[in-house]
Amino acid sequence: MDRRNFLRYGAMAGAALGAARINPDFFFSSAFAQEARPLVFLSAENITGNWDPTAHTTLSQTNIEGFVMGYLTRAPMRPDDPEKVVYELATEITELDAHRLQIRLRDGVTFHDGKPFTSEDVKATFEYGAKLDRPKQVYPGGPDTFAVETPDDHTVIVDTSKGGYGASLFIFLASYLPILSAKDVAEGPKGVLSQRLNGTGPFRFVEQRGNDTVMEAYEGYFRGAPKVTGVTFSFVGDATTRMLSLMNGQADVIERLEPEQVETLEARDDIKISRLVSVENKYLWFRCSKPPFDDWRVRKAACHAIDRSMIMEIMGSAGEASSNFVSPIKFGYVDLENYPEYDPEECQRLLAEAGYPGGEGLPELEYITSTGFYPKTKEYGELIAALLQEQGFPVTLNVMEVAAWNERLYDRPGGGPGHMVDCGWSTGSPEPDLVLRTHFHSSSKRICGIVDPEIDAALDAERDAPSLEARKESLQTNLMPMLADKVPALSLFTSVLIHGMRANVDGLFIYPDGQSDASMTTLG
Amino acid sequence: MFILRFLARRLGQGAIIIFLVSALIFTLLRVVPGDPVRLMVGGMAPDTLVEEIAAEMGLRDPIHVQFGRYMGKVLQGDLGESFVRPASGAAVGGASFDDSTRGERAKVLDLIAETAPMTLQLALLAMVFALMIGVPIGVWGGLYPGRLPDRLALYTSSLFVSLPNFWLGIVLALLLSVKLNLLPAIGYRGFSYTILPALVLAVEIAPFIIRTLTVSVAGVMGQSFIDIARVRGLSRNQIVFRHALKNSAVPLLNLLGVQFSMLLGGVLVIEFIFDYPGLGLLTINAVMQRDFPLIQGIAIVTAAVFVLINIAVDLLATAIDPRLDY
């Protein structure tokens, strides 16, 4: 065979093989010819691939759970009434006494797999969600510290007398962990829970198609079938791409807008902006289990070196000033009088007292931050590094892409990488312990690694308070001021959650943790 | 016999290239910072568990041992499984250390097979657009060396080559998709989603086609057989289309071969900007997640395609000009 024939026959064989494999849908599918269509939501963050709601603390996946799963209550968490809860699967929650809580459940609700929702599901969820090995362990102290009784299919009684803490703690937690099916829970973490979502919410999980999570309207939803046909929730990593998608109509809702993007989009009539004070505070976490930040005086000196008003200027509309370790829409928030403010003289005094006059003798310090996920981290990271250097802290800022930063984020034996880490923490409930206990109790200490018996005692004291009022007092007069003195982390500001959406999207309710209720949404 | 000898020699050379690329990528991945096991098991997992899983996966063995094991599987057609992606193909992160989906990780070959046709389609369309832009301008410039068409060809290619592709992508998306609503820009749900990113890539490639054609056509038109053709009474169109273009095709063909290979492996920025689910986007996410098997698989496949395209180009060139001997 000569070379020409070889080429000719080779090309013919290739073409025949290719033609046989072509799926016509691959080429023809109009972009704009969609009438009754799902709501398209573009997320800035990817998911975990494991659908068990207790297996992660990933926001994007929590947002998906918000569409699919049902909760006993929902917490709108608006600044004018942060403690308000709206009943969903529960119809009434009553404190029988300091350690007993009675929850009445809605009748006539079914899971997406057809199983009726009963008190057994709540019991199974509470016990499973309290397990200490769950990455998103929610209920305090583990399942051995409380008992759940189910007198009938629609009544649940939680008794926390074994744990010694107040049962009222479960009130806000009820709007945080979605209710799982007892049947799914019985299979354990390696069973169906990890394979798909099965809830009682307005949308049914259909499939994960590449980076698209496909959900369709659930006809049997107890408040009536949603008006949109479904929700397509997609991970799109690039902020500009998300904005272009919104502008050309391919996306209906996009999240985590940068302040500059807000200015661009606000000028358009076909797009509207939603701004919410979020549940997320951004923190500068100190590695408290290794020098020099194992000394509270050095931590506090660093806090006094940072002018947070300058950070607010950088953040613009994406940040809200706060003087506490939780967001203003959390239960117990108060502006702390002793929260460390910019005070170079006090910084120098504390440094000298700690044995580092003018910063002399301090080791080289690494400040780890990320870029591409939270807004402006690099910009205000540079500012913080400069302010610290001005006071004699030998700081190097290490800006990492998200995966590398995430790898270095959490505390490890010996203190973990670096000396300071930038990270936010966002939980969809007014419950402050989801931040405070998670990070500052020695049994958890996710990032800062602090072990301090006084803080542990203060955390236990507020947890064990017999009523919500007593808890609030304990939080505001004991724990929070103590944290402001010992500063295992400095809360820099509260994030403002900014969504962009098409002007024709009506009735979408956005929670301050990023979850959305699209059950009443229409696409006009 | 020529074909057999040619193929045997070039495929042998190609195998050496692929082996070297594989060894280089494999080694580099293991010396850069970022432990994939930490990313797999989640930040909160204890160090002991990280080490346990890393040892189980053989990631603590010497690099040459790991490489030998890997190549053994590759020779059997097994590119391994992704460290992080589940079978659904989603880009994932933040998994927990008892993540049960680890048992159903996506096969690297499947992920490449799903995304490569998307990139192939994008690259082919980009090439078509680039030829539509580049051939008329380049040929016109080559027919009038030193005169206005030649200068226009030079200016056009200079302008095109100066436009950053990420900027052009955003501008074209704003213009054609947002303002005029002519084309979709983001993601992929049908052929129309390929047009805009292909246009951006075409603007990137066109300058090379223009310059190559301008020079080669001008060179061919100055040769004696063209003068003879005129003496033979052939019309200018006949001379240009039958003789000049055919003789200018060999350098263009070589260029297209290289450009096409580059496109297959180098559409990262464009696929990221347009969220186009091809090999480029897959590569970016794989790098971000330190997904070693996926990065290695993509590198091997891309290198293999590069080798095959170059063999095909050389074969085509010898078919056009039998004097060539590769």
PDB file of N, CA and C in Angstrom, chain B residues 242-273:
ATOM      1  N   ARG B 242      -4.037  26.355  -8.162  1.00  0.00           N
ATOM      2  CA  ARG B 242      -3.581  25.001  -8.491  1.00  0.00           C
ATOM      3  C   ARG B 242      -2.119  24.770  -8.119  1.00  0.00           C
ATOM      4  N   HIS B 243      -1.315  25.799  -8.245  1.00  0.00           N
ATOM      5  CA  HIS B 243       0.127  25.587  -8.065  1.00  0.00           C
ATOM      6  C   HIS B 243       0.685  26.253  -6.812  1.00  0.00           C
ATOM      7  N   ALA B 244       0.404  27.543  -6.671  1.00  0.00           N
ATOM      8  CA  ALA B 244       1.032  28.272  -5.543  1.00  0.00           C
ATOM      9  C   ALA B 244       0.528  27.748  -4.200  1.00  0.00           C
ATOM     10  N   LEU B 245      -0.791  27.597  -4.086  1.00  0.00           N
ATOM     11  CA  LEU B 245      -1.342  27.188  -2.792  1.00  0.00           C
ATOM     12  C   LEU B 245      -0.901  25.777  -2.428  1.00  0.00           C
ATOM     13  N   LYS B 246      -0.900  24.889  -3.424  1.00  0.00           N
ATOM     14  CA  LYS B 246      -0.496  23.514  -3.132  1.00  0.00           C
ATOM     15  C   LYS B 246       0.945  23.472  -2.631  1.00  0.00           C
ATOM     16  N   ASN B 247       1.814  24.270  -3.260  1.00  0.00           N
ATOM     17  CA  ASN B 247       3.213  24.269  -2.843  1.00  0.00           C
ATOM     18  C   ASN B 247       3.448  25.010  -1.525  1.00  0.00           C
ATOM     19  N   SER B 248       2.488  25.864  -1.179  1.00  0.00           N
ATOM     20  CA  SER B 248       2.616  26.571   0.114  1.00  0.00           C
ATOM     21  C   SER B 248       2.012  25.770   1.248  1.00  0.00           C
ATOM     22  N   ALA B 249       1.370  24.648   0.906  1.00  0.00           N
ATOM     23  CA  ALA B 249       0.585  23.931   1.916  1.00  0.00           C
ATOM     24  C   ALA B 249       1.445  23.184   2.928  1.00  0.00           C
ATOM     25  N   VAL B 250       2.651  22.770   2.505  1.00  0.00           N
ATOM     26  CA  VAL B 250       3.445  21.936   3.412  1.00  0.00           C
ATOM     27  C   VAL B 250       3.830  22.678   4.696  1.00  0.00           C
ATOM     28  N   PRO B 251       4.410  23.895   4.585  1.00  0.00           N
ATOM     29  CA  PRO B 251       4.688  24.605   5.853  1.00  0.00           C
ATOM     30  C   PRO B 251       3.423  24.887   6.654  1.00  0.00           C
ATOM     31  N   LEU B 252       2.311  25.167   5.953  1.00  0.00           N
ATOM     32  CA  LEU B 252       1.056  25.435   6.667  1.00  0.00           C
ATOM     33  C   LEU B 252       0.591  24.179   7.403  1.00  0.00           C
ATOM     34  N   LEU B 253       0.739  23.043   6.724  1.00  0.00           N
ATOM     35  CA  LEU B 253       0.323  21.777   7.324  1.00  0.00           C
ATOM     36  C   LEU B 253       1.116  21.488   8.599  1.00  0.00           C
ATOM     37  N   ASN B 254       2.406  21.704   8.531  1.00  0.00           N
ATOM     38  CA  ASN B 254       3.242  21.505   9.729  1.00  0.00           C
ATOM     39  C   ASN B 254       2.796  22.420  10.860  1.00  0.00           C
ATOM     40  N   LEU B 255       2.513  23.655  10.473  1.00  0.00           N
ATOM     41  CA  LEU B 255       2.071  24.621  11.486  1.00  0.00           C
ATOM     42  C   LEU B 255       0.753  24.178  12.107  1.00  0.00           C
ATOM     43  N   LEU B 256      -0.171  23.753  11.252  1.00  0.00           N
ATOM     44  CA  LEU B 256      -1.487  23.346  11.770  1.00  0.00           C
ATOM     45  C   LEU B 256      -1.360  22.145  12.703  1.00  0.00           C
ATOM     46  N   GLY B 257      -0.477  21.238  12.348  1.00  0.00           N
ATOM     47  CA  GLY B 257      -0.260  20.066  13.200  1.00  0.00           C
ATOM     48  C   GLY B 257       0.190  20.476  14.586  1.00  0.00           C
ATOM     49  N   VAL B 258       1.180  21.362  14.623  1.00  0.00           N
ATOM     50  CA  VAL B 258       1.693  21.817  15.917  1.00  0.00           C
ATOM     51  C   VAL B 258       0.605  22.589  16.664  1.00  0.00           C
ATOM     52  N   GLN B 259      -0.075  23.484  15.946  1.00  0.00           N
ATOM     53  CA  GLN B 259      -1.100  24.302  16.600  1.00  0.00           C
ATOM     54  C   GLN B 259      -2.238  23.446  17.154  1.00  0.00           C
ATOM     55  N   PHE B 260      -2.615  22.426  16.390  1.00  0.00           N
ATOM     56  CA  PHE B 260      -3.718  21.571  16.839  1.00  0.00           C
ATOM     57  C   PHE B 260      -3.320  20.816  18.111  1.00  0.00           C
ATOM     58  N   SER B 261      -2.088  20.327  18.123  1.00  0.00           N
ATOM     59  CA  SER B 261      -1.605  19.634  19.327  1.00  0.00           C
ATOM     60  C   SER B 261      -1.582  20.583  20.507  1.00  0.00           C
ATOM     61  N   MET B 262      -1.128  21.809  20.233  1.00  0.00           N
ATOM     62  CA  MET B 262      -1.075  22.804  21.307  1.00  0.00           C
ATOM     63  C   MET B 262      -2.479  23.089  21.826  1.00  0.00           C
ATOM     64  N   LEU B 263      -3.427  23.143  20.899  1.00  0.00           N
ATOM     65  CA  LEU B 263      -4.806  23.437  21.291  1.00  0.00           C
ATOM     66  C   LEU B 263      -5.351  22.368  22.222  1.00  0.00           C
ATOM     67  N   LEU B 264      -5.094  21.111  21.874  1.00  0.00           N
ATOM     68  CA  LEU B 264      -5.627  20.013  22.684  1.00  0.00           C
ATOM     69  C   LEU B 264      -5.087  20.069  24.107  1.00  0.00           C
ATOM     70  N   GLY B 265      -3.844  20.458  24.222  1.00  0.00           N
ATOM     71  CA  GLY B 265      -3.255  20.485  25.553  1.00  0.00           C
ATOM     72  C   GLY B 265      -3.287  21.848  26.213  1.00  0.00           C
ATOM     73  N   GLY B 266      -3.631  22.863  25.457  1.00  0.00           N
ATOM     74  CA  GLY B 266      -3.450  24.205  26.007  1.00  0.00           C
ATOM     75  C   GLY B 266      -4.666  25.099  25.995  1.00  0.00           C
ATOM     76  N   VAL B 267      -5.841  24.515  26.166  1.00  0.00           N
ATOM     77  CA  VAL B 267      -7.050  25.340  26.152  1.00  0.00           C
ATOM     78  C   VAL B 267      -7.487  25.671  27.577  1.00  0.00           C
ATOM     79  N   LEU B 268      -6.537  25.637  28.497  1.00  0.00           N
ATOM     80  CA  LEU B 268      -6.883  25.788  29.909  1.00  0.00           C
ATOM     81  C   LEU B 268      -7.636  27.082  30.196  1.00  0.00           C
ATOM     82  N   VAL B 269      -7.058  28.195  29.784  1.00  0.00           N
ATOM     83  CA  VAL B 269      -7.638  29.495  30.144  1.00  0.00           C
ATOM     84  C   VAL B 269      -9.015  29.651  29.519  1.00  0.00           C
ATOM     85  N   ILE B 270      -9.101  29.296  28.249  1.00  0.00           N
ATOM     86  CA  ILE B 270     -10.373  29.486  27.543  1.00  0.00           C
ATOM     87  C   ILE B 270     -11.463  28.595  28.142  1.00  0.00           C
ATOM     88  N   GLU B 271     -11.130  27.349  28.402  1.00  0.00           N
ATOM     89  CA  GLU B 271     -12.155  26.460  28.976  1.00  0.00           C
ATOM     90  C   GLU B 271     -12.544  26.914  30.373  1.00  0.00           C
ATOM     91  N   PHE B 272     -11.603  27.487  31.100  1.00  0.00           N
ATOM     92  CA  PHE B 272     -11.911  27.983  32.448  1.00  0.00           C
ATOM     93  C   PHE B 272     -12.839  29.199  32.355  1.00  0.00           C
ATOM     94  N   ILE B 273     -12.507  30.127  31.470  1.00  0.00           N
ATOM     95  CA  ILE B 273     -13.318  31.350  31.341  1.00  0.00           C
ATOM     96  C   ILE B 273     -14.739  31.001  30.908  1.00  0.00           C
TER      97      ILE B 273
END
